[in-house]
Short mmCIF file of C-alpha atoms and ligand atoms in Angstrom, two decimals:
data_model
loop_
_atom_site.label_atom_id
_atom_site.label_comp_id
_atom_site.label_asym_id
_atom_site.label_seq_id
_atom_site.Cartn_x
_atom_site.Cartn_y
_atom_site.Cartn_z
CA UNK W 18 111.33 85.61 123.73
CA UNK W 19 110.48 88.59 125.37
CA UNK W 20 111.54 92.55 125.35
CA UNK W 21 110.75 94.68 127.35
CA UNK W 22 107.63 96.67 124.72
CA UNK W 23 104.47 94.28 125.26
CA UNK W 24 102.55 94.08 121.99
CA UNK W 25 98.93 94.58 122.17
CA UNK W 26 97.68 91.70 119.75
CA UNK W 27 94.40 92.41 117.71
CA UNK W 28 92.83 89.29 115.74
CA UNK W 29 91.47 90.46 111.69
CA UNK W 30 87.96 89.56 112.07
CA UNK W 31 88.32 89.33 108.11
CA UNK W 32 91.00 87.24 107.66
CA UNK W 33 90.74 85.63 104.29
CA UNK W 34 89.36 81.44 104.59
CA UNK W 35 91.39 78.47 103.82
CA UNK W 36 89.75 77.81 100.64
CA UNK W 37 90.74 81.79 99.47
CA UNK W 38 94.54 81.76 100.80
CA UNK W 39 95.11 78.16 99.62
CA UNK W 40 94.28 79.47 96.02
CA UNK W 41 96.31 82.36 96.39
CA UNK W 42 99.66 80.20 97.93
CA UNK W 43 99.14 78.19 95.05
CA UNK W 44 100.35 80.67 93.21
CA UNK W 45 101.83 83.69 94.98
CA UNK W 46 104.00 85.75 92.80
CA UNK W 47 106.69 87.81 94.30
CA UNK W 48 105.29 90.78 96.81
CA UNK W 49 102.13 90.75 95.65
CA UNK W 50 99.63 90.04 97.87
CA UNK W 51 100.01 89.96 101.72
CA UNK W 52 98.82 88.28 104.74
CA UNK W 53 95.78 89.41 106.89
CA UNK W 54 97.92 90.72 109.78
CA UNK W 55 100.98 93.56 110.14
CA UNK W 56 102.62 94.94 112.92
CA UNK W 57 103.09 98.57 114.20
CA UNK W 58 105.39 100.32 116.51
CA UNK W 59 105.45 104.27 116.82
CA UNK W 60 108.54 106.34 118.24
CA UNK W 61 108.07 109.78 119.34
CA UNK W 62 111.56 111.68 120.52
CA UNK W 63 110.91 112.23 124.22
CA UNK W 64 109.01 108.54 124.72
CA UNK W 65 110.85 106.00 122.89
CA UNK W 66 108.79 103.10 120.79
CA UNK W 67 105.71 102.76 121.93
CA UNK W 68 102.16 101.21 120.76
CA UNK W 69 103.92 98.41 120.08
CA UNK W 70 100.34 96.09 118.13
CA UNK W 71 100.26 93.31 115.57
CA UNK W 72 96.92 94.42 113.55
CA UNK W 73 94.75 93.81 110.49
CA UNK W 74 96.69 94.79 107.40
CA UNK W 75 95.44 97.14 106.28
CA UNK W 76 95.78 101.01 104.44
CA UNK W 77 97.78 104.35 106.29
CA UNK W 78 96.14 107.69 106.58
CA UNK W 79 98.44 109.83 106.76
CA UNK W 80 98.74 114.12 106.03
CA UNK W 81 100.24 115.16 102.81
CA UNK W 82 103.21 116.78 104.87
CA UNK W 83 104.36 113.99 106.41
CA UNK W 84 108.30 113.49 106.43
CA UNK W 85 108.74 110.12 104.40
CA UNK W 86 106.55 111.64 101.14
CA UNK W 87 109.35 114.49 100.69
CA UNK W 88 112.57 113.66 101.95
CA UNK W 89 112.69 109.81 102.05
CA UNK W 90 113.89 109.15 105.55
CA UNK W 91 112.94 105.55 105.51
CA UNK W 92 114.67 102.27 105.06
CA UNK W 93 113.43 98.36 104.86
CA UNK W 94 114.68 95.13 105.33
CA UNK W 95 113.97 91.85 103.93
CA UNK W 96 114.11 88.17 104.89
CA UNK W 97 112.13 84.92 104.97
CA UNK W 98 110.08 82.09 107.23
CA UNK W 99 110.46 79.18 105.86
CA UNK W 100 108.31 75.88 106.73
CA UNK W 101 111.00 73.02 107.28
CA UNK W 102 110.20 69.44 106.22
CA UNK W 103 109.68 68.60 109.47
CA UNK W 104 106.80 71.16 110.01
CA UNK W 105 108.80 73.78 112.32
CA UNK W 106 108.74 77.64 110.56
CA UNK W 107 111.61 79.35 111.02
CA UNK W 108 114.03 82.11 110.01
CA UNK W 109 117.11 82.40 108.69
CA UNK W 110 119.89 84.60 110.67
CA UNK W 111 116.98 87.60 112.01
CA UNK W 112 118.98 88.64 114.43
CA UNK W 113 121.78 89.74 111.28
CA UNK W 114 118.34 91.58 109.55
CA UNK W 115 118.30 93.40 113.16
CA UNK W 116 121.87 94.59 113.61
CA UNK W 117 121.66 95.83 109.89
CA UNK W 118 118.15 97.61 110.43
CA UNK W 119 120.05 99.71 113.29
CA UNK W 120 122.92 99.96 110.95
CA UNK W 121 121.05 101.87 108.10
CA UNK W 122 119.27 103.46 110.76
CA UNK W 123 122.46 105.27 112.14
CA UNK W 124 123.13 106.56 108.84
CA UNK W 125 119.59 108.01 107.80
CA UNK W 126 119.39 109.61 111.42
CA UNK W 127 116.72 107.57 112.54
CA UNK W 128 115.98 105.50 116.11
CA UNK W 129 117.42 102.37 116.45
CA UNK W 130 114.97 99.35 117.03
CA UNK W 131 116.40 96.86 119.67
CA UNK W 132 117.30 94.27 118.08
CA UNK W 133 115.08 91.67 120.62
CA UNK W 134 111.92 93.92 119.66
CA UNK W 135 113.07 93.44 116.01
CA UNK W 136 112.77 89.98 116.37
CA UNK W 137 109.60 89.31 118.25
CA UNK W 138 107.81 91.85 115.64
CA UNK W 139 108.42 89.29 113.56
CA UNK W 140 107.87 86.28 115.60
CA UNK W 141 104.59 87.71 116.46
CA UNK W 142 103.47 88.21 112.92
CA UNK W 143 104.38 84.71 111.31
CA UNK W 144 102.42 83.39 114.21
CA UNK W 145 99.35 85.35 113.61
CA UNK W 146 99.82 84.61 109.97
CA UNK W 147 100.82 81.36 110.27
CA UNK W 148 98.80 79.35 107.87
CA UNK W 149 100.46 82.19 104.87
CA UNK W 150 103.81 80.06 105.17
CA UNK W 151 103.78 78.25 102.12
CA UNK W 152 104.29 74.10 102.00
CA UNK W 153 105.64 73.93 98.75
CA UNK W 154 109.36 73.32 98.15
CA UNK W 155 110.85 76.68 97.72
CA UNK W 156 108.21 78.67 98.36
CA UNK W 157 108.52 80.68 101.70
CA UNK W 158 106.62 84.25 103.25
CA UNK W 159 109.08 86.95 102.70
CA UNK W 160 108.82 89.26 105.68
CA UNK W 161 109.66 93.25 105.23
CA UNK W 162 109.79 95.25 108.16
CA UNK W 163 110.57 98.83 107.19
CA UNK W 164 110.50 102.57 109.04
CA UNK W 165 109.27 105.70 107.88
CA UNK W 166 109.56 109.54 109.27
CA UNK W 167 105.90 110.09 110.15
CA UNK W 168 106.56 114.20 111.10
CA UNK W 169 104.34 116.27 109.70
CA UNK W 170 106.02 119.75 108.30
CA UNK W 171 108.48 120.60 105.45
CA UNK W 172 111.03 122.19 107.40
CA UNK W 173 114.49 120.26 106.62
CA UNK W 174 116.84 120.90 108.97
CA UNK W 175 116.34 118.36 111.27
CA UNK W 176 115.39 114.61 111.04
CA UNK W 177 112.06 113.87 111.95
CA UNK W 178 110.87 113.55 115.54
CA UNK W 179 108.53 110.65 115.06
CA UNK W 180 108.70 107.44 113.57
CA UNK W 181 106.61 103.92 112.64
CA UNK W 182 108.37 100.89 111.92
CA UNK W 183 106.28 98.37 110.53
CA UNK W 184 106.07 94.58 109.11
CA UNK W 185 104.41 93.30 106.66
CA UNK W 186 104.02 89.50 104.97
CA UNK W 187 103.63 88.08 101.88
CA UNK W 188 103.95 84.36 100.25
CA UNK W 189 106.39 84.24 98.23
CA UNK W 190 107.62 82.03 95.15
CA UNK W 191 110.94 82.19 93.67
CA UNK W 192 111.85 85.79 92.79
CA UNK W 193 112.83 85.40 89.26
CA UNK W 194 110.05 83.12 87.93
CA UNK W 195 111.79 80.12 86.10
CA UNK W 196 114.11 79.20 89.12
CA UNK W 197 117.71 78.48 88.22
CA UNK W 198 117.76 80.19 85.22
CA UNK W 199 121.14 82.17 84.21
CA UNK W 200 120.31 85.99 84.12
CA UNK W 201 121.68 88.48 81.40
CA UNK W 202 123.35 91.58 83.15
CA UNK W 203 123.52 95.12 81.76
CA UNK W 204 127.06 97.31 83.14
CA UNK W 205 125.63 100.38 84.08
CA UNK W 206 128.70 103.11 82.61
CA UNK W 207 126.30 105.93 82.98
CA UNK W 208 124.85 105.72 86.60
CA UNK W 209 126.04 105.54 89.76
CA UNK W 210 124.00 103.42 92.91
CA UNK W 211 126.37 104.74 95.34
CA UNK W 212 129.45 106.95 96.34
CA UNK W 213 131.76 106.74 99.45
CA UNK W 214 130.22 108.67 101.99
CA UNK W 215 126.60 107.77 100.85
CA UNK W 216 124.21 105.47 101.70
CA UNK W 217 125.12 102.51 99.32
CA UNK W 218 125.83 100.06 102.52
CA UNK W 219 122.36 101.29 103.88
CA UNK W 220 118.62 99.14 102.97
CA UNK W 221 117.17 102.61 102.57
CA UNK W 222 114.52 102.95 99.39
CA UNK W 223 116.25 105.95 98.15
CA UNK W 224 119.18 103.96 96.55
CA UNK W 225 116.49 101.94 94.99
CA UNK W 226 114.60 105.06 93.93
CA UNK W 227 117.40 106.13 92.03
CA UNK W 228 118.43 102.94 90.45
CA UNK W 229 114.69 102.09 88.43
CA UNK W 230 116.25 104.20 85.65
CA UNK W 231 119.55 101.94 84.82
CA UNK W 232 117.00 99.01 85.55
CA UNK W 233 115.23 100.15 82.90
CA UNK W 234 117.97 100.77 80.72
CA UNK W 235 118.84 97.01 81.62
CA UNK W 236 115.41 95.46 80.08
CA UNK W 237 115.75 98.03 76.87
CA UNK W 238 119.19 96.11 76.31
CA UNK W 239 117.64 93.14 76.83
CA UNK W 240 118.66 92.29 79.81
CA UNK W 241 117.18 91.22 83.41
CA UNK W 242 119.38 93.48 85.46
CA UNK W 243 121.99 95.67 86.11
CA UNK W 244 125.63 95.27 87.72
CA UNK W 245 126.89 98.52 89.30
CA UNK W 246 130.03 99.57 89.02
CA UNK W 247 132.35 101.91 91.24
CA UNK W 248 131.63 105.92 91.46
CA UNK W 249 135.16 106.93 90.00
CA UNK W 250 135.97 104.48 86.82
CA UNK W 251 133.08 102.93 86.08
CA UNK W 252 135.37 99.90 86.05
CA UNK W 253 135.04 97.79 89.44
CA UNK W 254 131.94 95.30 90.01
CA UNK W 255 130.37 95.91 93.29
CA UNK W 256 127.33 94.82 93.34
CA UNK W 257 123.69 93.47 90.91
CA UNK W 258 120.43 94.99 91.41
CA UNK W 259 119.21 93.90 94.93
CA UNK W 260 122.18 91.16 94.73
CA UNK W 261 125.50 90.25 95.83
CA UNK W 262 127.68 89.17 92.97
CA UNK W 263 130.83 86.12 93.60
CA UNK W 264 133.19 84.93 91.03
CA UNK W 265 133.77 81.57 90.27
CA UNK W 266 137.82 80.84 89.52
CA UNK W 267 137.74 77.06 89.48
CA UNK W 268 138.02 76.52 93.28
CA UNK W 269 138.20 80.17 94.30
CA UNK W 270 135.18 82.27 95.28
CA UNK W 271 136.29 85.72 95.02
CA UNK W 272 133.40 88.60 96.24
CA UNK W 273 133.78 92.15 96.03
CA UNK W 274 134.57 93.79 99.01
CA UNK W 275 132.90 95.76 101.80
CA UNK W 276 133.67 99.31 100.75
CA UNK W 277 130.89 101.26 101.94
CA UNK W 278 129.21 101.45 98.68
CA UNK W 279 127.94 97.64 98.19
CA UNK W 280 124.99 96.24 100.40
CA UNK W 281 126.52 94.07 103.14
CA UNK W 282 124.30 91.09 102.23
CA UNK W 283 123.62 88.37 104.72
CA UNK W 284 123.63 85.96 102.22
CA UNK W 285 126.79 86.94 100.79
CA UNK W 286 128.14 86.54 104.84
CA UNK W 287 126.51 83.37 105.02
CA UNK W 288 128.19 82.06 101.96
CA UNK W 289 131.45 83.50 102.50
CA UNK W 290 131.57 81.37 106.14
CA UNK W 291 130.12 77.72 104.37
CA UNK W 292 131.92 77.67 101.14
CA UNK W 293 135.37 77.00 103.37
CA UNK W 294 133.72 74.42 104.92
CA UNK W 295 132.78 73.07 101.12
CA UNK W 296 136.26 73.14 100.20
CA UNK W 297 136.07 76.32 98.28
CA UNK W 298 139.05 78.72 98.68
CA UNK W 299 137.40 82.40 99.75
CA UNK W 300 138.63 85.95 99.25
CA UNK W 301 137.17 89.88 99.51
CA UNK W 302 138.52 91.62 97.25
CA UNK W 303 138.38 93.33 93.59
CA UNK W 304 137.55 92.62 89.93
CA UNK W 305 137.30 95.37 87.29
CA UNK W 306 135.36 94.61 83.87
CA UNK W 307 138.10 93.46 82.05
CA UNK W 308 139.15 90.85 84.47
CA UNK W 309 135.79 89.47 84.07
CA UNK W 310 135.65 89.51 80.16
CA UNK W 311 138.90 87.98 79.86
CA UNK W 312 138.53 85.94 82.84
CA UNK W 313 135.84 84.46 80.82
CA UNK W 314 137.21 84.45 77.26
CA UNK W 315 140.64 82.71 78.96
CA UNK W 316 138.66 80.15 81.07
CA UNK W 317 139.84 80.88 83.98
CA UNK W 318 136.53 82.61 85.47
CA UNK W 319 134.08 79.39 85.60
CA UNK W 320 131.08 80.85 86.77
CA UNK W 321 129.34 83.99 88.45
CA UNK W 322 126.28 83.92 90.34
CA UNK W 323 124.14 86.81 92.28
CA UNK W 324 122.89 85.83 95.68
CA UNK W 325 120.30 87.51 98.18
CA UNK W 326 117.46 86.56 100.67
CA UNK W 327 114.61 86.96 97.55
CA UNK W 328 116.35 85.18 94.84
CA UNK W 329 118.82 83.01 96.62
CA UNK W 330 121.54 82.06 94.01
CA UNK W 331 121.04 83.10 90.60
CA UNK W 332 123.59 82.84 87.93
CA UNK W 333 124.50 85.18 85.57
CA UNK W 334 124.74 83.74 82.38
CA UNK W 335 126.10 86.63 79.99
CA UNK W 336 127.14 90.39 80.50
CA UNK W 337 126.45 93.02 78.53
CA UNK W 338 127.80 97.00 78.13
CA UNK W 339 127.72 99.75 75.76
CA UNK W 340 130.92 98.20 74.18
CA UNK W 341 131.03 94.73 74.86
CA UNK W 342 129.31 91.38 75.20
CA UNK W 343 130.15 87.89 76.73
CA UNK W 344 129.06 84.40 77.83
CA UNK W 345 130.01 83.38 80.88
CA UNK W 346 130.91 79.61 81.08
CA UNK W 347 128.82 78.30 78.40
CA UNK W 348 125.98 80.67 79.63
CA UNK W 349 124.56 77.32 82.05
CA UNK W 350 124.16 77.09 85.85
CA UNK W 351 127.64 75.81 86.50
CA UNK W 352 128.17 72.99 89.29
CA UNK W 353 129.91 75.74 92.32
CA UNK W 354 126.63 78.13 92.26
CA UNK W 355 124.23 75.04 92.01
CA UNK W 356 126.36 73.01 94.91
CA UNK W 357 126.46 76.75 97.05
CA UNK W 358 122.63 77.43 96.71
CA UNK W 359 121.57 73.76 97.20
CA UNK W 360 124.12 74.01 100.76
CA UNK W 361 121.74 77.35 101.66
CA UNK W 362 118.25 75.82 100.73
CA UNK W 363 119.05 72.85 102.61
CA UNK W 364 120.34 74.60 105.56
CA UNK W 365 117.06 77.10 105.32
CA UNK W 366 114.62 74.47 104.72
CA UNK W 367 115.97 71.76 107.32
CA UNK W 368 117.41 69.49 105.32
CA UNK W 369 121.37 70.30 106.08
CA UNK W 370 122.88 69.98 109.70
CA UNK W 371 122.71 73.68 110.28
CA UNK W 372 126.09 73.80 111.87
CA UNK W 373 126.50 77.87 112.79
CA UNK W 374 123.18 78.76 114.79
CA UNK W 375 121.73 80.23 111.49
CA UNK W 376 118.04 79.03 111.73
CA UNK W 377 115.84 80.85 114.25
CA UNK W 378 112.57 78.73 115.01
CA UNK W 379 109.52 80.68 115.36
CA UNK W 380 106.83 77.90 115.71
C1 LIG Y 413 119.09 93.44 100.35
C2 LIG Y 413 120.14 93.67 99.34
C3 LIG Y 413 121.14 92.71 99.04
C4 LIG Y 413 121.13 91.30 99.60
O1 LIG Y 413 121.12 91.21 100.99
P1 LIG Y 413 120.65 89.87 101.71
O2 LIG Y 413 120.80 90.17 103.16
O3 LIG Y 413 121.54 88.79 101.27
O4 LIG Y 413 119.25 89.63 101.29
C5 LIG Y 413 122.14 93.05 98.15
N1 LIG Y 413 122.17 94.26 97.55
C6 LIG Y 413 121.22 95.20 97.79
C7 LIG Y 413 121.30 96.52 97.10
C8 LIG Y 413 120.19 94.94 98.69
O5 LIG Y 413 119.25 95.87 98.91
#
């Protein structure tokens, strides 16, 4: 694939040896440690992108007045090569990463990337880095290109006029170490993630920035992670941490909907589309607290599960708020979330007929 920015492509003449990155993929962790190359693209308003280079990963210098440090235009994305069983490394669906990358963008008042330039960013850096993609089942290198205002000056009344968009690499196991095991979820009553008219549907680090706090509420409870609720009530589920949430009612997957305020995951897309095809009955809609609770305590409400490129499906396994406490199910994975993430492994890692276009072969 080409677009129309030629990358300049610069070899790390200390790339880590075999014997070095085969210990370290024996064991990766989750974002810890990254590959020996990353990729760099600069926008200036006037010229475009431009400098377009894969590179040797390596630290930024950059002034003390730059943009990003002090009003957080920036925003990420995340997704994953995975090496099928019968060699090829591909990814899953980059061109959705791409159209939502341009989405956020529109809304922090940043450049669009084209989406073809997104792509072969990418491509470029899991080739140079090829030997990072892990060959264990389930393992994968998680890929996060992200953008940041590089302008240097404190004035606020415009967006910056420069940018670099970056990706970077790093092997990855599964996200919550123990695999399929059911996660305990705190309601968050006292914060908000997002509001209508604010940047909850955007990948932008500032809705993470302000959610640490409730995540940290979540662990003091106990728990593993926290399930946001709307702006107004407190009362509707939209969304868990850096996760998707669906509700299990027997046959019936039911998903909160789009409203502006939830992450428009491409996992939750991608599930949404296959689960018809697996029989399931699908539906966007809305579920407040109490549905939930006595969903569960009537029986009707089978099973709930998270889902999201870094964790895939996880299910949650109990709830917990300032007033209240339940099991959901009997607090096991239950047999729709392990049937709907064993469909999306298989269909990432080759070993399902990947019958919409999904999987994007790199090399
Ligand atoms: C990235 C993200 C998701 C999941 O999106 P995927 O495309 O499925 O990985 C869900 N919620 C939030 C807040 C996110 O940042």
């Amino acid at each position: 694939m080409t677009s129309q920015l030629s990358f300049d492509q610069q070899r790390n003449p200390n790339a880590r040896g075999r014997e070095e990155r085969e210990r370290i993929l024996a064991n990766p962790g989750f974002g810890q440690i990254f590959t020996d190359h990353m990729v760099s693209i600069d926008f200036t308003e006037g010229q475009g992108w431009h400098d377009a280079r894969v590179e040797p990963y390596g630290p930024l210098v950059l002034d003390p007045a730059t943009s990003v440090f002090h009003y957080a235009q920036e925003l990420f994305e995340g997704l994953k090569a995975y090496r099928q069983a019968n060699g090829a490394i591909v990814a899953f669906r980059p061109f959705a990463n791409a159209a939502r990358f341009n989405l956020s963008a529109a809304r922090m008042a940043m450049p669009e990337l084209p989406e073809e330039t997104f792509v072969e960013s990418l491509e470029l850096l899991v080739q140079a880095d090829r030997d990072w993609v892990p060959t264990t089942e389930g393992h994968s290198l998680y890929l996060r290109p992200f953008i940041i205002a590089t302008q240097v000056g404190l004035g606020v009344n415009y967006p910056s006029k420069s940018y670099r968009y970056m990706a970077i690499a790093s092997p990855a196991a599964s996200y919550f170490a123990g695999g399929v095991k059911p996660v305990k979820v705190w309601l968050s009553t006292e914060y908000t993630r997002a509001a209508p008219g604010g940047t909850g549907f955007a990948k932008c680090g500032g809705n993470y920035a302000a959610a640490f706090v409730a995540q940290r509420q979540a662990v003091e409870q106990d728990c593993d992670q926290v399930v946001w609720l709307d702006a107004f009530e407190h009362r509707y589920v939209e969304e868990m941490g850096g996760m998707n949430l669906f509700f299990v009612f027997g046959d019936r997957l039911l998903t909160p909907a789009l409203t502006g305020t939830l992450l428009p995951g491409i996992t939750r897309d991608s599930i949404l589309t296959f689960a018809a095809e697996l029989g399931l009955t699908v539906e966007e809609g809305r579920i407040s607290i109490e549905e939930w609770q006595d969903g569960c305590a009537s029986g009707v409400l089978t099973e709930v599960f998270a889902c999201g490129t870094a964790a895939v499906v996880t299910p949650v396994g109990s709830v917990k708020g300032a007033d209240r406490e339940w099991t959901v199910g009997d607090g096991t994975p239950g047999p729709v979330t392990l049937k709907i993430r064993e469909e999306l492994m298989g269909i990432q890692y080759g070993t399902r007929p990947d019958n919409h276009g999904w999987v994007h072969k790199i090399c």
